[in-house]
Amino acid sequence: MTLSYLAFHLIFTIPPIVLMLATVPRPLGGVGGRRGRVAIPLLCLIAFVYTTPWDNYLVANEVWWYGPDRVLFTIGYVPIEEYAFFILQPILTGLFLYHYLARTTERRPRVDAARWIGGGIWTLISVVGWWMILSGNDSFLYMGLIIGWAGPIIAFKWFYDGPQLWQYRRTMAWTIGIPTVYLWIADAIAINNGIWTISPEYTIGIEPFGLPVEEATFFLVTNIMVVQGILLFLDDAPELLASDPAPSTQKSPAG
């Protein structure tokens, strides 16, 4: 079966978004108030602005390319369906996070060192990414462009409030991990169908289950950015997060 990029969205991204919107147990998955309403739209805007020049650079330099008969049209170097992906992925992962928050509350003890440990690790990863870009080794280019682009943003979030992120480590594990695996499967199908092609010249050549390790890394780090960004945005107003479903642990307003 030959798929277009539009068909890819109609099969893999739009249906789960519609399903999650239709089944969210409470408005915005238990997240109320103004921040809950604007978190995902704001993240979509940031993702679109930050990703657009980076992705245009990748296509312009043939790090990846798309089947010309699989897309509607392009703006710059990038298909319109790819621009849609910049918005649909944060919605997909963000709604999954809202569903999770509607069903659980995770408030573990703060660990102040998490700020420096998490920020330091991601700073080191960022440095490795830029070394890969500047090394002159073409096979490192795509991986370097991914972690050199995403790493500083993730490092900043840990430096900004790593202790809060560490409190939600179980939430992050589930809400980053499940959407990431889903998108790995969808991405592998798209590559196998020739909707887009990853350059063998600019990749390391490791392809578990037919998925280049660079693509796997891309969906992992972008979902990390989505989930951490929403958690930090909402956590500035903790009462907006879902309440603990176990009533015995809650005090009533009357005391």
CSV table of C-alpha atoms in Angstrom, one decimal:
chain,number,residue,atom,x,y,z
A,1,MET,CA,0.0,0.0,0.0
A,2,THR,CA,1.3,3.4,-1.0
A,3,LEU,CA,0.5,6.2,1.5
A,4,SER,CA,0.7,10.0,1.1
A,5,TYR,CA,1.8,12.3,3.9
A,6,LEU,CA,-1.8,13.4,4.3
A,7,ALA,CA,-2.9,9.8,4.6
A,8,PHE,CA,-0.3,9.3,7.2
A,9,HIS,CA,-1.9,12.1,9.3
A,10,LEU,CA,-5.4,10.7,8.7
A,11,ILE,CA,-4.3,7.3,10.0
A,12,PHE,CA,-1.7,8.0,12.7
A,13,THR,CA,-2.0,11.4,14.2
A,14,ILE,CA,-5.5,12.9,13.8
A,15,PRO,CA,-7.6,9.8,15.0
A,16,PRO,CA,-5.8,9.5,18.4
A,17,ILE,CA,-6.1,13.2,18.9
A,18,VAL,CA,-9.8,13.1,18.1
A,19,LEU,CA,-10.3,10.1,20.4
A,20,MET,CA,-8.5,11.7,23.3
A,21,LEU,CA,-10.4,14.9,22.9
A,22,ALA,CA,-13.7,13.0,22.9
A,23,THR,CA,-12.8,10.8,25.9
A,24,VAL,CA,-11.0,13.2,28.2
A,25,PRO,CA,-12.8,12.5,31.5
A,26,ARG,CA,-13.0,16.2,32.6
A,27,PRO,CA,-12.3,19.4,30.8
A,28,LEU,CA,-8.7,19.3,29.6
A,29,GLY,CA,-8.0,16.0,31.4
A,30,GLY,CA,-8.6,17.4,34.9
A,31,VAL,CA,-6.5,20.4,34.4
A,32,GLY,CA,-8.7,23.5,34.9
A,33,GLY,CA,-8.2,27.3,34.7
A,34,ARG,CA,-6.5,29.5,32.2
A,35,ARG,CA,-3.2,27.8,32.2
A,36,GLY,CA,-4.7,24.4,31.5
A,37,ARG,CA,-6.6,25.9,28.5
A,38,VAL,CA,-3.6,27.7,26.9
A,39,ALA,CA,-0.7,25.3,27.7
A,40,ILE,CA,-1.0,23.1,24.6
A,41,PRO,CA,-1.8,25.9,22.1
A,42,LEU,CA,1.1,27.9,23.5
A,43,LEU,CA,3.4,25.0,23.2
A,44,CYS,CA,2.3,24.4,19.6
A,45,LEU,CA,3.2,28.0,18.8
A,46,ILE,CA,6.6,27.6,20.4
A,47,ALA,CA,7.2,24.3,18.7
A,48,PHE,CA,6.2,25.7,15.3
A,49,VAL,CA,8.5,28.7,15.5
A,50,TYR,CA,11.5,26.8,16.9
A,51,THR,CA,11.3,23.8,14.6
A,52,THR,CA,10.5,25.6,11.2
A,53,PRO,CA,14.0,26.9,10.5
A,54,TRP,CA,15.7,23.8,11.8
A,55,ASP,CA,13.6,21.4,9.6
A,56,ASN,CA,14.0,23.6,6.6
A,57,TYR,CA,17.7,23.4,7.0
A,58,LEU,CA,17.6,19.6,7.2
A,59,VAL,CA,15.6,19.3,3.9
A,60,ALA,CA,17.6,22.0,2.1
A,61,ASN,CA,20.8,20.0,2.9
A,62,GLU,CA,19.2,16.7,2.0
A,63,VAL,CA,19.5,15.2,5.5
A,64,TRP,CA,16.0,13.9,4.9
A,65,TRP,CA,13.7,14.4,2.0
A,66,TYR,CA,10.1,13.5,1.1
A,67,GLY,CA,8.5,11.7,-1.9
A,68,PRO,CA,7.4,14.5,-4.2
A,69,ASP,CA,4.3,12.6,-5.2
A,70,ARG,CA,3.4,12.0,-1.5
A,71,VAL,CA,2.8,15.7,-0.4
A,72,LEU,CA,0.3,18.4,-1.3
A,73,PHE,CA,2.8,21.3,-1.6
A,74,THR,CA,5.8,22.8,0.1
A,75,ILE,CA,6.5,26.1,1.8
A,76,GLY,CA,10.2,26.8,1.7
A,77,TYR,CA,11.7,23.4,1.6
A,78,VAL,CA,9.2,21.6,3.8
A,79,PRO,CA,5.9,20.0,2.9
A,80,ILE,CA,2.7,21.5,4.4
A,81,GLU,CA,2.1,18.2,6.1
A,82,GLU,CA,5.4,18.5,7.9
A,83,TYR,CA,4.4,21.9,9.3
A,84,ALA,CA,1.2,20.3,10.5
A,85,PHE,CA,3.3,17.7,12.3
A,86,PHE,CA,4.9,20.5,14.3
A,87,ILE,CA,1.5,21.2,15.7
A,88,LEU,CA,-0.1,17.8,15.8
A,89,GLN,CA,2.7,16.1,17.8
A,90,PRO,CA,2.5,18.5,20.8
A,91,ILE,CA,-1.3,18.1,20.7
A,92,LEU,CA,-1.0,14.3,20.6
A,93,THR,CA,1.5,14.1,23.5
A,94,GLY,CA,0.0,16.9,25.4
A,95,LEU,CA,-3.5,15.3,25.4
A,96,PHE,CA,-2.0,12.0,26.5
A,97,LEU,CA,-0.4,13.9,29.4
A,98,TYR,CA,-3.7,15.4,30.3
A,99,HIS,CA,-5.4,12.0,30.3
A,100,TYR,CA,-2.7,10.8,32.7
A,101,LEU,CA,-3.0,13.8,35.0
A,102,ALA,CA,-6.7,13.2,35.2
A,103,ARG,CA,-6.1,9.8,36.8
A,104,THR,CA,-3.2,10.4,39.1
A,105,THR,CA,-1.3,12.9,41.2
A,106,GLU,CA,2.4,12.5,41.7
A,107,ARG,CA,4.0,14.6,44.3
A,108,ARG,CA,7.2,13.0,45.4
A,109,PRO,CA,9.8,14.8,47.6
A,110,ARG,CA,11.8,17.5,45.9
A,111,VAL,CA,15.5,16.8,45.3
A,112,ASP,CA,17.3,20.1,44.9
A,113,ALA,CA,20.4,18.4,43.3
A,114,ALA,CA,18.1,17.4,40.4
A,115,ARG,CA,18.5,20.9,39.0
A,116,TRP,CA,22.2,20.6,38.6
A,117,ILE,CA,22.3,16.9,37.7
A,118,GLY,CA,19.7,17.0,35.1
A,119,GLY,CA,20.9,20.4,33.7
A,120,GLY,CA,24.5,19.1,33.7
A,121,ILE,CA,23.7,15.9,31.9
A,122,TRP,CA,21.7,17.7,29.2
A,123,THR,CA,24.4,20.4,28.8
A,124,LEU,CA,26.9,17.6,28.2
A,125,ILE,CA,24.6,16.0,25.7
A,126,SER,CA,24.3,19.3,23.9
A,127,VAL,CA,28.0,19.7,23.8
A,128,VAL,CA,28.3,16.2,22.3
A,129,GLY,CA,25.7,17.2,19.7
A,130,TRP,CA,27.6,20.3,18.6
A,131,TRP,CA,30.8,18.3,18.5
A,132,MET,CA,29.1,15.9,16.2
A,133,ILE,CA,28.0,18.7,14.0
A,134,LEU,CA,31.5,20.3,13.8
A,135,SER,CA,33.5,17.1,13.6
A,136,GLY,CA,33.3,16.9,9.9
A,137,ASN,CA,32.1,13.3,10.0
A,138,ASP,CA,29.0,13.3,7.8
A,139,SER,CA,27.5,10.2,9.5
A,140,PHE,CA,27.2,12.2,12.7
A,141,LEU,CA,25.4,15.2,11.2
A,142,TYR,CA,21.8,14.2,11.7
A,143,MET,CA,22.3,13.0,15.3
A,144,GLY,CA,24.3,16.1,16.1
A,145,LEU,CA,21.6,18.4,14.6
A,146,ILE,CA,19.0,16.7,16.7
A,147,ILE,CA,20.6,16.7,20.1
A,148,GLY,CA,22.4,20.0,19.5
A,149,TRP,CA,19.0,21.6,18.7
A,150,ALA,CA,17.0,19.9,21.5
A,151,GLY,CA,19.6,19.5,24.2
A,152,PRO,CA,20.0,23.2,25.3
A,153,ILE,CA,16.2,23.5,25.7
A,154,ILE,CA,15.9,20.5,27.9
A,155,ALA,CA,19.0,21.5,29.9
A,156,PHE,CA,17.4,24.9,30.5
A,157,LYS,CA,14.2,23.3,31.8
A,158,TRP,CA,16.2,21.3,34.3
A,159,PHE,CA,18.2,24.3,35.4
A,160,TYR,CA,15.0,26.3,35.6
A,161,ASP,CA,13.2,23.9,38.0
A,162,GLY,CA,14.8,20.4,38.0
A,163,PRO,CA,13.4,19.6,41.5
A,164,GLN,CA,9.8,20.0,40.1
A,165,LEU,CA,10.6,17.8,37.1
A,166,TRP,CA,12.1,15.2,39.4
A,167,GLN,CA,8.8,15.1,41.4
A,168,TYR,CA,7.0,14.1,38.3
A,169,ARG,CA,9.5,11.5,37.1
A,170,ARG,CA,6.9,8.6,36.9
A,171,THR,CA,4.5,10.9,35.1
A,172,MET,CA,7.3,11.8,32.6
A,173,ALA,CA,8.3,8.2,32.1
A,174,TRP,CA,4.8,7.1,31.1
A,175,THR,CA,3.7,10.2,29.2
A,176,ILE,CA,6.9,10.5,27.2
A,177,GLY,CA,7.5,6.8,26.7
A,178,ILE,CA,4.1,5.7,25.4
A,179,PRO,CA,3.6,8.4,22.7
A,180,THR,CA,7.3,8.0,21.7
A,181,VAL,CA,6.9,4.3,21.1
A,182,TYR,CA,3.7,5.0,19.1
A,183,LEU,CA,5.4,7.6,16.9
A,184,TRP,CA,8.4,5.3,16.4
A,185,ILE,CA,6.1,2.7,14.9
A,186,ALA,CA,4.3,5.3,12.8
A,187,ASP,CA,7.6,6.7,11.6
A,188,ALA,CA,9.0,3.3,10.6
A,189,ILE,CA,5.9,2.7,8.6
A,190,ALA,CA,6.2,6.1,6.9
A,191,ILE,CA,9.9,5.4,6.0
A,192,ASN,CA,9.0,2.0,4.7
A,193,ASN,CA,6.3,3.5,2.5
A,194,GLY,CA,8.7,6.2,1.1
A,195,ILE,CA,6.7,9.1,2.5
A,196,TRP,CA,10.0,10.5,3.7
A,197,THR,CA,13.6,9.2,3.4
A,198,ILE,CA,16.5,9.6,5.8
A,199,SER,CA,19.8,10.1,4.2
A,200,PRO,CA,22.2,7.2,4.8
A,201,GLU,CA,25.1,9.6,4.2
A,202,TYR,CA,24.3,11.7,7.3
A,203,THR,CA,23.2,8.9,9.7
A,204,ILE,CA,25.2,6.5,11.8
A,205,GLY,CA,23.5,3.5,10.1
A,206,ILE,CA,22.0,1.9,13.2
A,207,GLU,CA,18.3,1.0,12.3
A,208,PRO,CA,16.6,-1.2,14.9
A,209,PHE,CA,13.4,-2.6,13.4
A,210,GLY,CA,13.9,-0.4,10.3
A,211,LEU,CA,13.9,2.9,12.2
A,212,PRO,CA,17.1,5.0,12.1
A,213,VAL,CA,18.4,5.7,15.6
A,214,GLU,CA,18.3,9.4,14.8
A,215,GLU,CA,14.6,9.3,14.1
A,216,ALA,CA,14.1,7.4,17.4
A,217,THR,CA,16.1,10.1,19.2
A,218,PHE,CA,14.1,12.9,17.5
A,219,PHE,CA,10.8,11.7,18.7
A,220,LEU,CA,12.2,11.0,22.2
A,221,VAL,CA,13.7,14.4,22.7
A,222,THR,CA,10.7,16.3,21.2
A,223,ASN,CA,8.3,14.5,23.5
A,224,ILE,CA,10.6,15.3,26.4
A,225,MET,CA,10.3,18.9,25.5
A,226,VAL,CA,6.5,18.7,25.2
A,227,VAL,CA,5.9,17.0,28.5
A,228,GLN,CA,8.4,18.9,30.5
A,229,GLY,CA,7.2,22.2,29.1
A,230,ILE,CA,3.6,21.6,30.0
A,231,LEU,CA,4.4,20.3,33.5
A,232,LEU,CA,6.5,23.3,34.3
A,233,PHE,CA,3.9,25.7,32.9
A,234,LEU,CA,1.1,24.1,34.9
A,235,ASP,CA,3.2,23.6,38.0
A,236,ASP,CA,3.6,27.4,38.5
A,237,ALA,CA,0.0,27.0,39.7
A,238,PRO,CA,-0.2,23.6,41.4
A,239,GLU,CA,-3.9,23.7,42.1
A,240,LEU,CA,-4.5,23.4,38.3
A,241,LEU,CA,-3.1,19.8,38.3
A,242,ALA,CA,-5.5,16.9,38.8
A,243,SER,CA,-6.4,16.2,42.4
A,244,ASP,CA,-5.6,12.9,44.1
A,245,PRO,CA,-8.4,10.5,43.3
A,246,ALA,CA,-8.2,8.9,46.8
A,247,PRO,CA,-10.6,11.1,49.0
A,248,SER,CA,-9.2,9.7,52.2
A,249,THR,CA,-6.0,11.6,51.7
A,250,GLN,CA,-7.7,15.0,51.1
A,251,LYS,CA,-9.0,17.5,53.6
A,252,SER,CA,-12.3,19.2,52.8
A,253,PRO,CA,-12.4,23.0,52.5
A,254,ALA,CA,-14.2,23.0,55.9
A,255,GLY,CA,-11.1,21.5,57.5
